CSV table of C-alpha atoms and ligand atoms in Angstrom, one decimal:
chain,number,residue,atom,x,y,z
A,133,UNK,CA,9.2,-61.4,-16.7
A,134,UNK,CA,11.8,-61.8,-14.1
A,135,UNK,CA,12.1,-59.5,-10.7
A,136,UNK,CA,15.3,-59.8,-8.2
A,137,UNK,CA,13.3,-62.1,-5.9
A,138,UNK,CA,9.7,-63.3,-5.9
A,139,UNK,CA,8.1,-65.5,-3.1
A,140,UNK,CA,8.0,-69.1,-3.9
A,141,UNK,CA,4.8,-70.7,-1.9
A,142,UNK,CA,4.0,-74.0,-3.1
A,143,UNK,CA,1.2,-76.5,-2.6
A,144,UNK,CA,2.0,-77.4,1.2
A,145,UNK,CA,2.1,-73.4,1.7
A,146,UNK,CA,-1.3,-73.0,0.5
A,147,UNK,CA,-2.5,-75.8,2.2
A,148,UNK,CA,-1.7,-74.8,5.8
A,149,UNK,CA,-3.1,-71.2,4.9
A,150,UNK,CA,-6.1,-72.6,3.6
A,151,UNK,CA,-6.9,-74.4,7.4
A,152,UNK,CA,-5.7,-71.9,9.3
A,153,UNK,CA,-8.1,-69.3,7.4
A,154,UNK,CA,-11.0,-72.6,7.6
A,155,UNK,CA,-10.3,-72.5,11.3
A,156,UNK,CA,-11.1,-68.9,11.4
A,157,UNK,CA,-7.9,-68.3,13.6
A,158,UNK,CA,-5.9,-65.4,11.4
A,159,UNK,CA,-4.9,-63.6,14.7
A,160,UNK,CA,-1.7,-63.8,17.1
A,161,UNK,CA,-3.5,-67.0,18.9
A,162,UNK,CA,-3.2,-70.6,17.8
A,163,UNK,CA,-0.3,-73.1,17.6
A,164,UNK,CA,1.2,-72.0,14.6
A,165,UNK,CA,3.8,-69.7,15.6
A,166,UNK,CA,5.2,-71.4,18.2
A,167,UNK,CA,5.5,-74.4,15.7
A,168,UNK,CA,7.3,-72.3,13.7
A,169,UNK,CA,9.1,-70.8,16.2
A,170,UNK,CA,10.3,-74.4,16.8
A,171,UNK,CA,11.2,-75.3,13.5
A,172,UNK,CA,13.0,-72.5,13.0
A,173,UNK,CA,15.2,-73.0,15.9
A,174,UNK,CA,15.8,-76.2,14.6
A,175,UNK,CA,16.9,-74.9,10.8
A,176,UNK,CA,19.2,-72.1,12.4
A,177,UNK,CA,20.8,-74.3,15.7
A,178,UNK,CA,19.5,-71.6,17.9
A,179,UNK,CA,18.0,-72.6,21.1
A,180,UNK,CA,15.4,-70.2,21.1
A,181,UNK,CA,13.5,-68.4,18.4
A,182,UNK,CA,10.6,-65.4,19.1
A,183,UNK,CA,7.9,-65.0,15.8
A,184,UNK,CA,7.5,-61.5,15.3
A,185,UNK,CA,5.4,-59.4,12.7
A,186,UNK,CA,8.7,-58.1,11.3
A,187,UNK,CA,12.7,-57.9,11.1
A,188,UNK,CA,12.6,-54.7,12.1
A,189,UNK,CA,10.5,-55.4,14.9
A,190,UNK,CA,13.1,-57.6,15.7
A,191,UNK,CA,15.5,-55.4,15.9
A,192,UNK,CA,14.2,-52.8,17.9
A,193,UNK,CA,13.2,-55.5,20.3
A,194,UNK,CA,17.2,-57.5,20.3
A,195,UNK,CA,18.3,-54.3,20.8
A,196,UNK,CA,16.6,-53.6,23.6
A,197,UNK,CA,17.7,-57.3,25.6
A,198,UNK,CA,21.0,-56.4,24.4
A,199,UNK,CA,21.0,-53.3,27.1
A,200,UNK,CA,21.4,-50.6,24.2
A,201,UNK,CA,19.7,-47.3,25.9
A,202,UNK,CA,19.0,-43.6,25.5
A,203,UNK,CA,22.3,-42.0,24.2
A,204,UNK,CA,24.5,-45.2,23.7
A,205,UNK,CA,26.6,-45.4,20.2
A,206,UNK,CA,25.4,-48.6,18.4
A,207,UNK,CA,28.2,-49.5,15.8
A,208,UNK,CA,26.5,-50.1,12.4
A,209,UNK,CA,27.5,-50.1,8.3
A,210,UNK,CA,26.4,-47.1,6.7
A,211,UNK,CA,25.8,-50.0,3.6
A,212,UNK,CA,22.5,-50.9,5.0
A,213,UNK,CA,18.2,-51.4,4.6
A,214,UNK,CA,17.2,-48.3,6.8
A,215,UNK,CA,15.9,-50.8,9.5
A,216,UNK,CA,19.4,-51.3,11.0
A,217,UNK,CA,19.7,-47.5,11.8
A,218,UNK,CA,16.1,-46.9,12.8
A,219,UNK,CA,15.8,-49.7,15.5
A,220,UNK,CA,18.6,-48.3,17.2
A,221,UNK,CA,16.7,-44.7,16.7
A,222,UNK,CA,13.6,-46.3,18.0
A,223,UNK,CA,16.0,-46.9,21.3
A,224,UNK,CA,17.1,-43.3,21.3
A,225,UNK,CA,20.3,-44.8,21.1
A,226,UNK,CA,22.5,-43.5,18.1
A,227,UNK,CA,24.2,-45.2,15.1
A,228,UNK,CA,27.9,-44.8,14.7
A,229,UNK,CA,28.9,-45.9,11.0
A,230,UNK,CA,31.5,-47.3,10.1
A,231,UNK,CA,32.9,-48.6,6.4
A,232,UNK,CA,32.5,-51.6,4.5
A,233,UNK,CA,35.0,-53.9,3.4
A,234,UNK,CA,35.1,-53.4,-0.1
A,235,UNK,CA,35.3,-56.9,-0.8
A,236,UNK,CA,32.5,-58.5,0.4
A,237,UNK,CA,30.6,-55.4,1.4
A,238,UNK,CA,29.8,-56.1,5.1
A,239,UNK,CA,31.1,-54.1,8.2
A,240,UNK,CA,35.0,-53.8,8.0
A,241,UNK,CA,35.6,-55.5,10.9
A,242,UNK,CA,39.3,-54.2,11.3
A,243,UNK,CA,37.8,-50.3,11.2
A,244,UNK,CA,35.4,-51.6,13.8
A,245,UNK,CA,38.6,-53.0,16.0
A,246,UNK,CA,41.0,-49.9,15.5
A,247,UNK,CA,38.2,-47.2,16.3
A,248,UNK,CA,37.5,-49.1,19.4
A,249,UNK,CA,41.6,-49.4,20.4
A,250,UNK,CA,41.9,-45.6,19.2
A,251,UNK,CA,38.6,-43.8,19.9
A,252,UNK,CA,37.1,-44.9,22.7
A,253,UNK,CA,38.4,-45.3,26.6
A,254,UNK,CA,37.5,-48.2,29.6
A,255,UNK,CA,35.3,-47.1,32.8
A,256,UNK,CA,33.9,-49.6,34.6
A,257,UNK,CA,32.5,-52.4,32.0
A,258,UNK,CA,32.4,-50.5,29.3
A,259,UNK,CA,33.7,-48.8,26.6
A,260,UNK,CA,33.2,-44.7,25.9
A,261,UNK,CA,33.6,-42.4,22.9
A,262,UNK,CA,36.3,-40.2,23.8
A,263,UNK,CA,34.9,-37.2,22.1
A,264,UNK,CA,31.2,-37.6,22.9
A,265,UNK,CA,31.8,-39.5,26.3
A,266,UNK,CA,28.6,-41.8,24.7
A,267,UNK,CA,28.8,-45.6,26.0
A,268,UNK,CA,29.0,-47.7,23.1
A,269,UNK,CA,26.8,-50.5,24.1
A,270,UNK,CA,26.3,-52.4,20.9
A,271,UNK,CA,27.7,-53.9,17.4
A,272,UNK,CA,24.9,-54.6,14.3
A,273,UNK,CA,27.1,-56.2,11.7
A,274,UNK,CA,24.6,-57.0,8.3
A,275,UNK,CA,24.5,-59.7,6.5
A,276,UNK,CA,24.9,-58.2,3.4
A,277,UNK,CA,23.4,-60.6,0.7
A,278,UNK,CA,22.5,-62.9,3.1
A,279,UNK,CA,26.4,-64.3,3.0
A,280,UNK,CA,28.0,-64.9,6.4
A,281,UNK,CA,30.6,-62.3,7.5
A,282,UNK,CA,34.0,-63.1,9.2
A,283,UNK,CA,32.6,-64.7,12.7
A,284,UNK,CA,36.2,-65.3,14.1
A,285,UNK,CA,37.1,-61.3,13.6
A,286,UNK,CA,33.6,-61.0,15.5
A,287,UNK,CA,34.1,-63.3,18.2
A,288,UNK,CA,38.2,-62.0,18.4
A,289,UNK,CA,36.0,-58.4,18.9
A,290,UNK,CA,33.7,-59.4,21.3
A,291,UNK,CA,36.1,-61.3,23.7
A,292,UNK,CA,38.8,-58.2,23.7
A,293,UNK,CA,35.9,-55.5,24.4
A,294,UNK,CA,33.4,-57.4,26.1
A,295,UNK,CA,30.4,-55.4,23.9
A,296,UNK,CA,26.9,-57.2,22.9
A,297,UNK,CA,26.4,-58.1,19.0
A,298,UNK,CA,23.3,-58.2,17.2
A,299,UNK,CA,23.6,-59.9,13.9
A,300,UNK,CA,21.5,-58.0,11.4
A,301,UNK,CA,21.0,-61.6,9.4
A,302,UNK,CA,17.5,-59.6,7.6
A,303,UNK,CA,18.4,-62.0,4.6
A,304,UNK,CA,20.8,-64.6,6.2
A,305,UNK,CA,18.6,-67.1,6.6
A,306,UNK,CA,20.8,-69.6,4.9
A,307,UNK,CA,23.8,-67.7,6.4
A,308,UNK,CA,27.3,-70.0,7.9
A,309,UNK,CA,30.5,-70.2,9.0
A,310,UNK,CA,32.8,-72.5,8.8
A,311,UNK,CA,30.4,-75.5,7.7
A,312,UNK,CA,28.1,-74.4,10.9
A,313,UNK,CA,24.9,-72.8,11.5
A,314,UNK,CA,25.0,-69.1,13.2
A,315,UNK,CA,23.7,-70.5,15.8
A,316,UNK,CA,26.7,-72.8,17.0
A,317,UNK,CA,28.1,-68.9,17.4
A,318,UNK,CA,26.2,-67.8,20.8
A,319,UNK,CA,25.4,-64.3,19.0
A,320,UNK,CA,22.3,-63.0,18.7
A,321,UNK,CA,21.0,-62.6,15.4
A,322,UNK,CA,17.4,-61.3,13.5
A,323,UNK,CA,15.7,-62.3,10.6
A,324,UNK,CA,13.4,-61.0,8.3
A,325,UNK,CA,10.2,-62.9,6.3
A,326,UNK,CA,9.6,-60.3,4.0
A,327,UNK,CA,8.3,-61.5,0.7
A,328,UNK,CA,11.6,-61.1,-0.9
A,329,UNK,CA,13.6,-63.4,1.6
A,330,UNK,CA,14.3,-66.9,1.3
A,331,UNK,CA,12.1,-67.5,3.5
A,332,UNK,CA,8.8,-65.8,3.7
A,333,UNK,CA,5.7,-65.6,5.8
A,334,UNK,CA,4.1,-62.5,3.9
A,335,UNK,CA,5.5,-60.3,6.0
A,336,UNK,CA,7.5,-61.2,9.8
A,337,UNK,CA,10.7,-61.0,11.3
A,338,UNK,CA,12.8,-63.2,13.8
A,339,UNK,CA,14.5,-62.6,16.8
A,340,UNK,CA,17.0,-65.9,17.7
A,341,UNK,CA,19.5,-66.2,20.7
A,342,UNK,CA,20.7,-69.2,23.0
A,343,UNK,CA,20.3,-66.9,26.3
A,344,UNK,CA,16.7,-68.1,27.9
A,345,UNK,CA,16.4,-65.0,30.2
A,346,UNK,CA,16.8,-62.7,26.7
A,347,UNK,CA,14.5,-65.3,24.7
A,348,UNK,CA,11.6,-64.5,27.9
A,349,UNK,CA,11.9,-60.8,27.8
A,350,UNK,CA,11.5,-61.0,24.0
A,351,UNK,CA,9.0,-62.7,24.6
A,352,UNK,CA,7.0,-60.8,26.8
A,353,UNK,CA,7.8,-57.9,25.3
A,354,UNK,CA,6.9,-58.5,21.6
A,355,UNK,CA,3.5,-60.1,23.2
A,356,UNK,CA,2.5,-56.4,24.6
A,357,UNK,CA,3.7,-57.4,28.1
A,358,UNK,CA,1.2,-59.4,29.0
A,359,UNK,CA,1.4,-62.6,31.7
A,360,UNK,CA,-2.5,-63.6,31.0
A,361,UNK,CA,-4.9,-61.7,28.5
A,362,UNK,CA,-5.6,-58.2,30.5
A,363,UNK,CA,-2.3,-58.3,32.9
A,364,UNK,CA,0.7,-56.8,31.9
A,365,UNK,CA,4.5,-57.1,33.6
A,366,UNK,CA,6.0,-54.5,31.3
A,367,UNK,CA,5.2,-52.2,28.7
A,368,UNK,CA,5.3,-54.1,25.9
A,369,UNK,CA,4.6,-54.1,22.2
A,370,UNK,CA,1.9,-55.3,19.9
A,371,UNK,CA,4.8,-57.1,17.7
A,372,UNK,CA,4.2,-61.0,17.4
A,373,UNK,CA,3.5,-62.4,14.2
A,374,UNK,CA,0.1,-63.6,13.8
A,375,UNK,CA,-1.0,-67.6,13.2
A,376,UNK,CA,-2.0,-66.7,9.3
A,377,UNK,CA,1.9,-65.7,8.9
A,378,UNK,CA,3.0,-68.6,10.8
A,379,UNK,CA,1.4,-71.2,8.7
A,380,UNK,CA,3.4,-70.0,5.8
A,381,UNK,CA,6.1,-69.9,7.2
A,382,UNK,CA,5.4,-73.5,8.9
A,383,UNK,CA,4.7,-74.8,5.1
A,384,UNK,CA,8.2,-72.6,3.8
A,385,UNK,CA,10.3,-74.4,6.3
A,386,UNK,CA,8.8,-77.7,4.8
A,387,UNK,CA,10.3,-76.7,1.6
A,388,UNK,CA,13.5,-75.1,2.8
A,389,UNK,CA,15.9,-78.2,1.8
A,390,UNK,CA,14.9,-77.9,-1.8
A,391,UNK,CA,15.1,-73.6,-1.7
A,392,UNK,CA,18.8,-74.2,-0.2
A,393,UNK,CA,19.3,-76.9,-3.2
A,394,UNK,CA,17.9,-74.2,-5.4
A,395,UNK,CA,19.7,-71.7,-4.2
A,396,UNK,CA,23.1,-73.3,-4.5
A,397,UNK,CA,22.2,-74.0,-8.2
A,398,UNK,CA,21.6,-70.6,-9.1
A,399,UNK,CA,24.7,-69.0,-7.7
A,400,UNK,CA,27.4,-71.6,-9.0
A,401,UNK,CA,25.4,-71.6,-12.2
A,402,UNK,CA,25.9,-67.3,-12.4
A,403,UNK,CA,29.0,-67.7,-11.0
A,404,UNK,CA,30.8,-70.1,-13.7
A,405,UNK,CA,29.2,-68.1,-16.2
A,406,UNK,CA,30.6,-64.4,-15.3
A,407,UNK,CA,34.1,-66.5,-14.6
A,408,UNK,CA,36.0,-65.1,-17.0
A,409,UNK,CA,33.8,-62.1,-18.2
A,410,UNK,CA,35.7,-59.3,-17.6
A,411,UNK,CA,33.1,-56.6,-17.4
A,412,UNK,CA,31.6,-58.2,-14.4
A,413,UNK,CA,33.3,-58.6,-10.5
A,414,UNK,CA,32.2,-61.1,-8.4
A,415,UNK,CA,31.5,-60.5,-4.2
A,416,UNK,CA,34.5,-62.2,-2.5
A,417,UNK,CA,32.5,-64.5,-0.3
A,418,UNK,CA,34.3,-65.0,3.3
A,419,UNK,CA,33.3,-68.8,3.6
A,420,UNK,CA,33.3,-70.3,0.4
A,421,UNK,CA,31.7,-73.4,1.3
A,422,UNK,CA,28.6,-71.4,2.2
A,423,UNK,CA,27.8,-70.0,-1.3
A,424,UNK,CA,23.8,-70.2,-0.5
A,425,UNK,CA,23.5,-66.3,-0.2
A,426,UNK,CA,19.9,-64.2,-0.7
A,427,UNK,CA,20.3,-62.4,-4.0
A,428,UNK,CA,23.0,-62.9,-6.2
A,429,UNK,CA,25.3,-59.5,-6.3
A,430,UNK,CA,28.0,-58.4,-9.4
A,431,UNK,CA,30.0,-55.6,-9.6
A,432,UNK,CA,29.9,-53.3,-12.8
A,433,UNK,CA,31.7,-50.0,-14.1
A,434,UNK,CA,29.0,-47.9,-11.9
A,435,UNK,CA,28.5,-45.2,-14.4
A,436,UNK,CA,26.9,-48.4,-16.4
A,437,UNK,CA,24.6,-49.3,-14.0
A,438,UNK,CA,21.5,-47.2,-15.4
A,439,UNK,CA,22.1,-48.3,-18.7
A,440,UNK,CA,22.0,-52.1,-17.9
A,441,UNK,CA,18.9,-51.6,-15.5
A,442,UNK,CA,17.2,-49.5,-19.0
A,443,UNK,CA,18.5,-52.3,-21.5
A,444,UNK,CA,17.4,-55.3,-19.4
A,445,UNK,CA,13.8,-53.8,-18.2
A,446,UNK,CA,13.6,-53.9,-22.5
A,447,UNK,CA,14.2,-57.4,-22.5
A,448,UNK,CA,11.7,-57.9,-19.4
A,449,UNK,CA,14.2,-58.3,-16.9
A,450,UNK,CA,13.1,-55.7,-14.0
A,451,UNK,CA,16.1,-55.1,-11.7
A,452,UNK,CA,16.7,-52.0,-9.7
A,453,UNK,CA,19.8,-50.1,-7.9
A,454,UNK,CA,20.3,-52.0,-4.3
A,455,UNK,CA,20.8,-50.0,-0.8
A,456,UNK,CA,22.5,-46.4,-0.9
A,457,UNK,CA,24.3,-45.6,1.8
A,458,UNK,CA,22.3,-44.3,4.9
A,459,UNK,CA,24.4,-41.4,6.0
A,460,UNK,CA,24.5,-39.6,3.0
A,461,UNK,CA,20.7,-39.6,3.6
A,462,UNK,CA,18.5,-36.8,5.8
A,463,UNK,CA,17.3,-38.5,8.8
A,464,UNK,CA,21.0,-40.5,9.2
A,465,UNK,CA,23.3,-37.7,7.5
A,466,UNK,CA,24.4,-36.3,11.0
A,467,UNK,CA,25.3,-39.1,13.1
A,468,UNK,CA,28.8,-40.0,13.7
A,469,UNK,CA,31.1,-41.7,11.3
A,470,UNK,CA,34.2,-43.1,10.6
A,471,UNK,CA,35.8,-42.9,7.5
A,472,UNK,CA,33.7,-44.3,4.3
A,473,UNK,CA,35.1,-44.3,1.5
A,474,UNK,CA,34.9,-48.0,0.2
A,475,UNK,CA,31.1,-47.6,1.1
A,476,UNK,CA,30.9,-44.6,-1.0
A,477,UNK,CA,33.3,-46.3,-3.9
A,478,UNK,CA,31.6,-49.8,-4.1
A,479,UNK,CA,27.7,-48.7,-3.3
A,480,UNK,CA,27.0,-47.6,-6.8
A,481,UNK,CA,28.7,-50.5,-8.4
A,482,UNK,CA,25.8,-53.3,-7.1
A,483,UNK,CA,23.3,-54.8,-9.5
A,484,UNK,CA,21.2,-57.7,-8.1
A,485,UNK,CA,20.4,-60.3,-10.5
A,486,UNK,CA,17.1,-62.6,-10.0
A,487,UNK,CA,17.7,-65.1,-7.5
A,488,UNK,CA,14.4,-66.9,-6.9
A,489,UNK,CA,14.4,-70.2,-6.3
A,490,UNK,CA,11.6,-71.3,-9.0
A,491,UNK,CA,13.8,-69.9,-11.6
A,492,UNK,CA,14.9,-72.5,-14.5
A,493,UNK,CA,18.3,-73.4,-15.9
A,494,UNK,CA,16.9,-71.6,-19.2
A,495,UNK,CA,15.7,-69.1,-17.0
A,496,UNK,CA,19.1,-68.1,-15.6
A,497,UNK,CA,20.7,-68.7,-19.3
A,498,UNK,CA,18.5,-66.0,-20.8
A,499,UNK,CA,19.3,-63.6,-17.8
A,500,UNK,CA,23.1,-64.2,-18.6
A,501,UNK,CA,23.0,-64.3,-21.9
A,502,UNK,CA,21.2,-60.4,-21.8
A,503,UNK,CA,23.8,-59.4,-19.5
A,504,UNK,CA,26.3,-60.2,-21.7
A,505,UNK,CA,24.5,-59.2,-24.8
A,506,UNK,CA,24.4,-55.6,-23.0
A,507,UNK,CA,28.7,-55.9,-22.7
B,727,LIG,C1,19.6,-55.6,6.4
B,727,LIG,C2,18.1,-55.6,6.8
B,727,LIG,N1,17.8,-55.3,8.0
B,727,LIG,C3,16.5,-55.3,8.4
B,727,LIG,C4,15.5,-55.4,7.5
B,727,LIG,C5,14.1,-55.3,8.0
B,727,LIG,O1,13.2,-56.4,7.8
B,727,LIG,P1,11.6,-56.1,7.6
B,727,LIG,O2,11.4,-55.5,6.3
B,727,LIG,O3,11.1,-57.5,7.8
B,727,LIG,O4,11.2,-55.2,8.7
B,727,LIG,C6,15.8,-55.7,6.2
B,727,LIG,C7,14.7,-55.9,5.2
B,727,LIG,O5,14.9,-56.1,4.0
B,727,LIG,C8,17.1,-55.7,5.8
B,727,LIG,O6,17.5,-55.9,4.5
């Protein structure tokens, strides 16, 4: 049976579970998460990394360093996991979607630029919407497949308007740009350890910048506030991930050369073998020397996508429809938006084929040859 992505612990995994449950410490004390926090600093080339119990914890909480308040415009795709839209909710700040390029299905970039040249006007610092006078205070851009966008449009962005980004890299784990680590980039980014990321810690979540007074008051924050057990600077929140977690993730990072190894296999090997297969289009990567993504994404005829998910569930293969966009959904379908018409066009066209990184060369054959069988 094959699913889009399964965990892969392995013996090391199980091993630093097994002595942190011996030890009896399963809570948010110990010295796991700080190792981790460590390591993981290391693997991304961020100075500073803060555990938490989730990405969108994460979020919520980078949002919050990032200065976005009560009424600001947060600039978001509409092509997202809900998290992206409800951290800024959380802020009672309000996402303002814009399209996706229909290429490689991340934030246009270029809609992002012209709306800020055409739709908003300078006081002071900042930039305002000229029709709800709302301070847009942030950008969230996704890292959609856990692929690296286009960092130079992002940095041309940030050095023209002078506005805070927050890299939404939930599955970007193994996210560059340009042969370097996001954190070379100075942008703040969040990750998720969901079971279905690269890297997992059962559940958890990430928040990583180079900025040591933001790393502190994520910090504090995501550790309810507190200076010493029963003393509290600010009103925090209950959101650090616990030493059980940690030891996963201490063990995952162990393994993480041989996952990005793995990884690398399994998308060149799906890639050469939809090459010339003309049923099936291929994400248009920004960076191709970076093709370690999360899940490996194709393109089909959209009114086909039902019929694949039905024939390959027969052959045991259990894939489902990816993300639908947030703003044709209730609780997002009256915020502002910009015009969305590749997100609407290229949504329905996603299947996800199984990317985990125990998967066999025969593995991924079968799973080809079943795609192709369906053709
Ligand atoms: C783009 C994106 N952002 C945020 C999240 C939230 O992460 P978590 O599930 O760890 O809260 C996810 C989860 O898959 C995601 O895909």
């Amino acid at each position: 049976m094959f699913y889009t992505l399964e965990p892969h612990l392995g013996a090391i995994e199980k091993k630093l579970a097994n002595e942190t449950l011996n030890k009896n410490i399963i809570s948010t004390f110990g010295n796991n998460v700080e190792k981790f926090e460590k390591s993981f600093s290391k693997f991304t080339k961020f100075n500073y990394t803060t555990a938490m119990n989730s990405g969108t914890s994460s979020l919520h909480l980078g949002l919050k360093v990032n200065n976005v308040c009560n009424n600001d415009l947060v600039i978001i795709p509409s092509y997202t996991f809900a998290a992206t839209a409800n951290a800024i909710i959380y802020c009672g700040a309000k996402p303002w979607f814009h399209d996706i390029n229909s290429e490689n299905m991340m934030l246009d970039l270029d809609q992002v630029a012209s709306s800020l040249e055409k739709k908003t006007y300078k006081k002071g610092n900042f930039y305002y919407h000229y029709k709800t006078k709302q301070k847009i205070t942030c950008i969230v851009p996704v890292m959609t497949f856990g692929y690296s966008l286009n960092i130079s449009k992002l940095l041309a962005i940030k050095k023209k308007y002078n506005i805070n980004i927050l890299i939404d890299s939930a599955a970007g784990h193994f996210a560059s740009y340009d042969k370097k680590k996001l954190g070379f980039y100075n942008f703040d980014c969040c990750y998720s350890f969901n079971g279905n990321k690269n890297i997992s810690t059962s559940s958890g979540g990430a928040f990583c910048t180079n900025n040591f007074k933001r790393n502190l008051i994520v910090k504090k924050l995501s550790k309810v506030g507190r200076v010493s057990k029963y003393n509290y600077q600010l009103v925090g929140y209950n959101y650090k991930m616990n030493n059980l977690q940690a030891s996963l993730g201490n063990g995952q990072l162990k393994n993480v050369k041989k996952f990005l190894r793995k990884k690398k296999e399994i998308f060149s090997f799906y890639s050469k073998s939809f090459e010339n297969f003309i049923y099936i289009k291929k994400i248009i990567l920004e960076d191709f020397n970076n093709i370690e993504g999360w899940l490996f994404a194709v393109k089909l005829n959209p009114k086909k996508l039902n019929k694949i998910i039905n024939f390959l569930k027969t052959k045991k293969i259990f894939l489902s429809k990816f993300w639908y966009p947030l703003h044709k959904q209730p609780p997002y379908k009256n915020f502002l938006r910009e015009n969305l018409n590749s997100t609407i066009k290229e949504s329905g066209k996603i299947l996800c084929l199984p990317s985990s990184t125990f998967l066999q060369k025969k593995d991924l054959r079968y799973i080809v040859d079943k795609v192709k069988d369906f053709f």
